[in-house]
Amino acid sequence: MIDDIKKDAQSRMKKSLEALHQNFNKIRTGRAHSSILDAVTVEYYGSQVPLNQVASINTEDARTLSVVPWEQQMVPKIEKAIMTSDLGLNPASAGNVIRVPMPMLTEETRKGYIKQARQEAEHARVAVRSVRRDANGDLKSLLKEKEITEDEQHQAEEAIQKLTDSIVAEIDKALESKENDLMQV
């Protein structure tokens, strides 16, 4: 019973960490990487689909992405989808290839992105603490129903706290890495 609670807490905390990494990928740095366009969706035969399902996305150089649609008529739709996304990118098409240059980040935009990254990290920390609270609540209810002893509850709470501390440390490490990435010119 206690092991199930620990495993559930661990998997939920790991999911919070994965969500943080996905959110960090949406915050663009000055360098080009294909995951920047992961959130972009394109209308394809009446439904919205992710861009990577209708085109191949490659990194040409450190500051340019190239998007090659699998169908020629998708070029204008993909261009429009990239422009209307909230990424601040201006694609340019040359025949069948759409090039997406990464604009230089100003000091002001860098600070804004760092602020956004810190908010995402704080949301992840709150989610992890919420999982800890739920797990501790489950342990208390087991104690109340006399399914576990107080010593078992105390040991399990310590284990969950250690897990929480390690996940929060990983969140802080990921935030520090993202801040360093954003501040590089």
PDB file of C-alpha atoms in Angstrom:
ATOM      1  CA  MET A   1       0.000   0.000   0.000  1.00  0.00           C
ATOM      2  CA  ILE A   2       2.743   2.433   0.982  1.00  0.00           C
ATOM      3  CA  ASP A   3       4.820   1.435  -2.049  1.00  0.00           C
ATOM      4  CA  ASP A   4       1.862   2.207  -4.332  1.00  0.00           C
ATOM      5  CA  ILE A   5       1.546   5.688  -2.836  1.00  0.00           C
ATOM      6  CA  LYS A   6       5.303   6.284  -3.269  1.00  0.00           C
ATOM      7  CA  LYS A   7       5.279   5.042  -6.876  1.00  0.00           C
ATOM      8  CA  ASP A   8       2.242   7.176  -7.726  1.00  0.00           C
ATOM      9  CA  ALA A   9       3.873  10.251  -6.167  1.00  0.00           C
ATOM     10  CA  GLN A  10       7.126   9.596  -8.010  1.00  0.00           C
ATOM     11  CA  SER A  11       5.420   9.190 -11.395  1.00  0.00           C
ATOM     12  CA  ARG A  12       3.330  12.349 -10.907  1.00  0.00           C
ATOM     13  CA  MET A  13       6.397  14.344  -9.852  1.00  0.00           C
ATOM     14  CA  LYS A  14       8.331  13.083 -12.902  1.00  0.00           C
ATOM     15  CA  LYS A  15       5.431  14.182 -15.122  1.00  0.00           C
ATOM     16  CA  SER A  16       5.646  17.680 -13.618  1.00  0.00           C
ATOM     17  CA  LEU A  17       9.359  17.737 -14.453  1.00  0.00           C
ATOM     18  CA  GLU A  18       8.686  16.575 -18.033  1.00  0.00           C
ATOM     19  CA  ALA A  19       6.026  19.264 -18.440  1.00  0.00           C
ATOM     20  CA  LEU A  20       8.558  21.848 -17.249  1.00  0.00           C
ATOM     21  CA  HIS A  21      11.058  20.712 -19.888  1.00  0.00           C
ATOM     22  CA  GLN A  22       8.367  20.961 -22.576  1.00  0.00           C
ATOM     23  CA  ASN A  23       7.483  24.470 -21.417  1.00  0.00           C
ATOM     24  CA  PHE A  24      11.172  25.445 -21.433  1.00  0.00           C
ATOM     25  CA  ASN A  25      11.413  24.270 -25.054  1.00  0.00           C
ATOM     26  CA  LYS A  26       8.715  26.783 -25.983  1.00  0.00           C
ATOM     27  CA  ILE A  27      10.823  29.633 -24.586  1.00  0.00           C
ATOM     28  CA  ARG A  28      13.141  30.403 -27.436  1.00  0.00           C
ATOM     29  CA  THR A  29      16.758  31.294 -27.109  1.00  0.00           C
ATOM     30  CA  GLY A  30      18.842  32.967 -29.805  1.00  0.00           C
ATOM     31  CA  ARG A  31      19.766  29.570 -31.248  1.00  0.00           C
ATOM     32  CA  ALA A  32      17.660  27.570 -33.636  1.00  0.00           C
ATOM     33  CA  HIS A  33      16.332  24.157 -32.621  1.00  0.00           C
ATOM     34  CA  SER A  34      13.395  22.312 -34.086  1.00  0.00           C
ATOM     35  CA  SER A  35      11.527  21.935 -30.788  1.00  0.00           C
ATOM     36  CA  ILE A  36      10.734  25.668 -30.915  1.00  0.00           C
ATOM     37  CA  LEU A  37       8.067  24.872 -33.508  1.00  0.00           C
ATOM     38  CA  ASP A  38       6.536  21.953 -31.553  1.00  0.00           C
ATOM     39  CA  ALA A  39       3.591  24.065 -30.401  1.00  0.00           C
ATOM     40  CA  VAL A  40       2.715  25.293 -33.926  1.00  0.00           C
ATOM     41  CA  THR A  41      -0.348  23.688 -35.485  1.00  0.00           C
ATOM     42  CA  VAL A  42      -1.406  23.893 -39.142  1.00  0.00           C
ATOM     43  CA  GLU A  43      -4.791  23.407 -40.778  1.00  0.00           C
ATOM     44  CA  TYR A  44      -4.550  20.216 -42.822  1.00  0.00           C
ATOM     45  CA  TYR A  45      -7.684  19.075 -44.647  1.00  0.00           C
ATOM     46  CA  GLY A  46     -10.002  20.698 -42.130  1.00  0.00           C
ATOM     47  CA  SER A  47      -8.265  19.765 -38.876  1.00  0.00           C
ATOM     48  CA  GLN A  48      -5.447  21.256 -36.839  1.00  0.00           C
ATOM     49  CA  VAL A  49      -2.332  19.073 -36.786  1.00  0.00           C
ATOM     50  CA  PRO A  50       1.152  19.665 -35.358  1.00  0.00           C
ATOM     51  CA  LEU A  51       3.602  21.162 -37.850  1.00  0.00           C
ATOM     52  CA  ASN A  52       5.988  18.210 -37.573  1.00  0.00           C
ATOM     53  CA  GLN A  53       3.256  15.929 -39.005  1.00  0.00           C
ATOM     54  CA  VAL A  54       2.997  17.845 -42.307  1.00  0.00           C
ATOM     55  CA  ALA A  55       6.622  18.905 -42.811  1.00  0.00           C
ATOM     56  CA  SER A  56      10.175  18.079 -41.877  1.00  0.00           C
ATOM     57  CA  ILE A  57      11.877  20.622 -39.629  1.00  0.00           C
ATOM     58  CA  ASN A  58      15.668  20.908 -39.756  1.00  0.00           C
ATOM     59  CA  THR A  59      18.313  23.203 -38.349  1.00  0.00           C
ATOM     60  CA  GLU A  60      20.248  24.803 -41.214  1.00  0.00           C
ATOM     61  CA  ASP A  61      22.694  26.695 -39.038  1.00  0.00           C
ATOM     62  CA  ALA A  62      22.827  28.112 -35.515  1.00  0.00           C
ATOM     63  CA  ARG A  63      20.260  30.809 -36.318  1.00  0.00           C
ATOM     64  CA  THR A  64      18.034  29.343 -39.061  1.00  0.00           C
ATOM     65  CA  LEU A  65      15.430  26.591 -39.252  1.00  0.00           C
ATOM     66  CA  SER A  66      14.231  25.122 -42.533  1.00  0.00           C
ATOM     67  CA  VAL A  67      10.748  23.696 -42.898  1.00  0.00           C
ATOM     68  CA  VAL A  68      10.077  21.471 -45.910  1.00  0.00           C
ATOM     69  CA  PRO A  69       6.389  20.577 -46.318  1.00  0.00           C
ATOM     70  CA  TRP A  70       5.523  17.199 -47.761  1.00  0.00           C
ATOM     71  CA  GLU A  71       2.896  18.806 -49.993  1.00  0.00           C
ATOM     72  CA  GLN A  72       3.555  21.943 -52.053  1.00  0.00           C
ATOM     73  CA  GLN A  73       0.138  23.510 -51.356  1.00  0.00           C
ATOM     74  CA  MET A  74       0.926  23.524 -47.597  1.00  0.00           C
ATOM     75  CA  VAL A  75       3.659  26.209 -47.939  1.00  0.00           C
ATOM     76  CA  PRO A  76       1.365  29.263 -47.461  1.00  0.00           C
ATOM     77  CA  LYS A  77      -0.590  27.592 -44.637  1.00  0.00           C
ATOM     78  CA  ILE A  78       2.618  26.698 -42.777  1.00  0.00           C
ATOM     79  CA  GLU A  79       4.005  30.220 -43.248  1.00  0.00           C
ATOM     80  CA  LYS A  80       0.794  31.715 -41.854  1.00  0.00           C
ATOM     81  CA  ALA A  81       0.757  29.293 -38.900  1.00  0.00           C
ATOM     82  CA  ILE A  82       4.340  30.194 -37.943  1.00  0.00           C
ATOM     83  CA  MET A  83       3.629  33.930 -38.274  1.00  0.00           C
ATOM     84  CA  THR A  84       0.450  33.782 -36.181  1.00  0.00           C
ATOM     85  CA  SER A  85       2.070  31.680 -33.445  1.00  0.00           C
ATOM     86  CA  ASP A  86       3.154  33.671 -30.417  1.00  0.00           C
ATOM     87  CA  LEU A  87       6.836  32.908 -31.078  1.00  0.00           C
ATOM     88  CA  GLY A  88       7.636  36.180 -32.848  1.00  0.00           C
ATOM     89  CA  LEU A  89       9.113  34.485 -35.918  1.00  0.00           C
ATOM     90  CA  ASN A  90       8.954  35.697 -39.529  1.00  0.00           C
ATOM     91  CA  PRO A  91       9.301  32.847 -42.021  1.00  0.00           C
ATOM     92  CA  ALA A  92      10.353  33.376 -45.640  1.00  0.00           C
ATOM     93  CA  SER A  93       9.598  30.852 -48.362  1.00  0.00           C
ATOM     94  CA  ALA A  94      11.834  30.079 -51.304  1.00  0.00           C
ATOM     95  CA  GLY A  95       9.969  27.644 -53.501  1.00  0.00           C
ATOM     96  CA  ASN A  96       9.271  24.523 -51.474  1.00  0.00           C
ATOM     97  CA  VAL A  97      11.485  25.467 -48.504  1.00  0.00           C
ATOM     98  CA  ILE A  98      10.434  27.797 -45.699  1.00  0.00           C
ATOM     99  CA  ARG A  99      13.340  29.369 -43.830  1.00  0.00           C
ATOM    100  CA  VAL A 100      12.732  30.643 -40.316  1.00  0.00           C
ATOM    101  CA  PRO A 101      15.518  32.951 -39.082  1.00  0.00           C
ATOM    102  CA  MET A 102      15.858  33.358 -35.334  1.00  0.00           C
ATOM    103  CA  PRO A 103      15.896  37.060 -34.464  1.00  0.00           C
ATOM    104  CA  MET A 104      18.551  38.329 -32.078  1.00  0.00           C
ATOM    105  CA  LEU A 105      17.312  38.640 -28.518  1.00  0.00           C
ATOM    106  CA  THR A 106      17.573  42.056 -26.928  1.00  0.00           C
ATOM    107  CA  GLU A 107      18.490  42.430 -23.258  1.00  0.00           C
ATOM    108  CA  GLU A 108      14.864  43.296 -22.506  1.00  0.00           C
ATOM    109  CA  THR A 109      13.469  40.174 -24.221  1.00  0.00           C
ATOM    110  CA  ARG A 110      16.083  37.994 -22.536  1.00  0.00           C
ATOM    111  CA  LYS A 111      14.979  39.278 -19.127  1.00  0.00           C
ATOM    112  CA  GLY A 112      11.341  38.699 -20.077  1.00  0.00           C
ATOM    113  CA  TYR A 113      12.110  35.116 -21.111  1.00  0.00           C
ATOM    114  CA  ILE A 114      14.047  34.527 -17.880  1.00  0.00           C
ATOM    115  CA  LYS A 115      11.055  35.819 -15.921  1.00  0.00           C
ATOM    116  CA  GLN A 116       8.813  33.457 -17.869  1.00  0.00           C
ATOM    117  CA  ALA A 117      11.200  30.541 -17.210  1.00  0.00           C
ATOM    118  CA  ARG A 118      11.210  31.312 -13.479  1.00  0.00           C
ATOM    119  CA  GLN A 119       7.388  31.332 -13.461  1.00  0.00           C
ATOM    120  CA  GLU A 120       7.308  27.954 -15.223  1.00  0.00           C
ATOM    121  CA  ALA A 121       9.781  26.552 -12.681  1.00  0.00           C
ATOM    122  CA  GLU A 122       7.694  27.866  -9.793  1.00  0.00           C
ATOM    123  CA  HIS A 123       4.560  26.257 -11.278  1.00  0.00           C
ATOM    124  CA  ALA A 124       6.456  22.955 -11.464  1.00  0.00           C
ATOM    125  CA  ARG A 125       7.593  23.291  -7.827  1.00  0.00           C
ATOM    126  CA  VAL A 126       3.995  23.978  -6.743  1.00  0.00           C
ATOM    127  CA  ALA A 127       2.808  20.910  -8.666  1.00  0.00           C
ATOM    128  CA  VAL A 128       5.445  18.738  -6.979  1.00  0.00           C
ATOM    129  CA  ARG A 129       4.493  20.036  -3.535  1.00  0.00           C
ATOM    130  CA  SER A 130       0.849  19.361  -4.328  1.00  0.00           C
ATOM    131  CA  VAL A 131       1.724  15.742  -5.152  1.00  0.00           C
ATOM    132  CA  ARG A 132       3.595  15.509  -1.825  1.00  0.00           C
ATOM    133  CA  ARG A 133       0.553  16.886   0.027  1.00  0.00           C
ATOM    134  CA  ASP A 134      -1.735  14.340  -1.684  1.00  0.00           C
ATOM    135  CA  ALA A 135       0.611  11.451  -0.847  1.00  0.00           C
ATOM    136  CA  ASN A 136       0.892  12.538   2.791  1.00  0.00           C
ATOM    137  CA  GLY A 137      -2.907  12.809   2.945  1.00  0.00           C
ATOM    138  CA  ASP A 138      -3.218   9.253   1.632  1.00  0.00           C
ATOM    139  CA  LEU A 139      -0.767   8.071   4.291  1.00  0.00           C
ATOM    140  CA  LYS A 140      -2.762   9.831   7.030  1.00  0.00           C
ATOM    141  CA  SER A 141      -5.971   8.185   5.864  1.00  0.00           C
ATOM    142  CA  LEU A 142      -4.260   4.769   5.953  1.00  0.00           C
ATOM    143  CA  LEU A 143      -3.134   5.504   9.516  1.00  0.00           C
ATOM    144  CA  LYS A 144      -6.649   6.563  10.458  1.00  0.00           C
ATOM    145  CA  GLU A 145      -8.014   3.280   9.077  1.00  0.00           C
ATOM    146  CA  LYS A 146      -5.303   1.481  11.103  1.00  0.00           C
ATOM    147  CA  GLU A 147      -3.807  -0.135   7.968  1.00  0.00           C
ATOM    148  CA  ILE A 148      -0.314   1.178   8.806  1.00  0.00           C
ATOM    149  CA  THR A 149       1.501   2.128  12.003  1.00  0.00           C
ATOM    150  CA  GLU A 150       2.702   5.603  12.942  1.00  0.00           C
ATOM    151  CA  ASP A 151       6.309   4.517  12.375  1.00  0.00           C
ATOM    152  CA  GLU A 152       5.484   3.309   8.856  1.00  0.00           C
ATOM    153  CA  GLN A 153       3.688   6.563   8.151  1.00  0.00           C
ATOM    154  CA  HIS A 154       6.643   8.602   9.407  1.00  0.00           C
ATOM    155  CA  GLN A 155       9.145   6.595   7.322  1.00  0.00           C
ATOM    156  CA  ALA A 156       6.979   6.894   4.215  1.00  0.00           C
ATOM    157  CA  GLU A 157       6.581  10.657   4.712  1.00  0.00           C
ATOM    158  CA  GLU A 158      10.376  10.985   5.013  1.00  0.00           C
ATOM    159  CA  ALA A 159      10.834   9.018   1.779  1.00  0.00           C
ATOM    160  CA  ILE A 160       8.293  11.196  -0.010  1.00  0.00           C
ATOM    161  CA  GLN A 161      10.034  14.324   1.318  1.00  0.00           C
ATOM    162  CA  LYS A 162      13.396  13.059   0.001  1.00  0.00           C
ATOM    163  CA  LEU A 163      11.787  12.417  -3.393  1.00  0.00           C
ATOM    164  CA  THR A 164      10.249  15.901  -3.344  1.00  0.00           C
ATOM    165  CA  ASP A 165      13.609  17.476  -2.500  1.00  0.00           C
ATOM    166  CA  SER A 166      15.370  15.619  -5.334  1.00  0.00           C
ATOM    167  CA  ILE A 167      12.739  16.609  -7.925  1.00  0.00           C
ATOM    168  CA  VAL A 168      12.813  20.256  -6.764  1.00  0.00           C
ATOM    169  CA  ALA A 169      16.624  20.167  -7.079  1.00  0.00           C
ATOM    170  CA  GLU A 170      16.237  18.898 -10.670  1.00  0.00           C
ATOM    171  CA  ILE A 171      13.778  21.738 -11.374  1.00  0.00           C
ATOM    172  CA  ASP A 172      16.261  24.282 -10.005  1.00  0.00           C
ATOM    173  CA  LYS A 173      19.055  22.750 -12.093  1.00  0.00           C
ATOM    174  CA  ALA A 174      16.906  22.900 -15.253  1.00  0.00           C
ATOM    175  CA  LEU A 175      16.013  26.541 -14.513  1.00  0.00           C
ATOM    176  CA  GLU A 176      19.661  27.467 -14.020  1.00  0.00           C
ATOM    177  CA  SER A 177      20.552  25.772 -17.300  1.00  0.00           C
ATOM    178  CA  LYS A 178      17.761  27.617 -19.148  1.00  0.00           C
ATOM    179  CA  GLU A 179      18.809  30.970 -17.634  1.00  0.00           C
ATOM    180  CA  ASN A 180      22.409  30.394 -18.733  1.00  0.00           C
ATOM    181  CA  ASP A 181      21.171  29.447 -22.192  1.00  0.00           C
ATOM    182  CA  LEU A 182      19.086  32.623 -22.424  1.00  0.00           C
ATOM    183  CA  MET A 183      21.894  34.924 -21.284  1.00  0.00           C
ATOM    184  CA  GLN A 184      24.412  33.672 -23.861  1.00  0.00           C
ATOM    185  CA  VAL A 185      24.834  36.142 -26.692  1.00  0.00           C
TER     186      VAL A 185
END
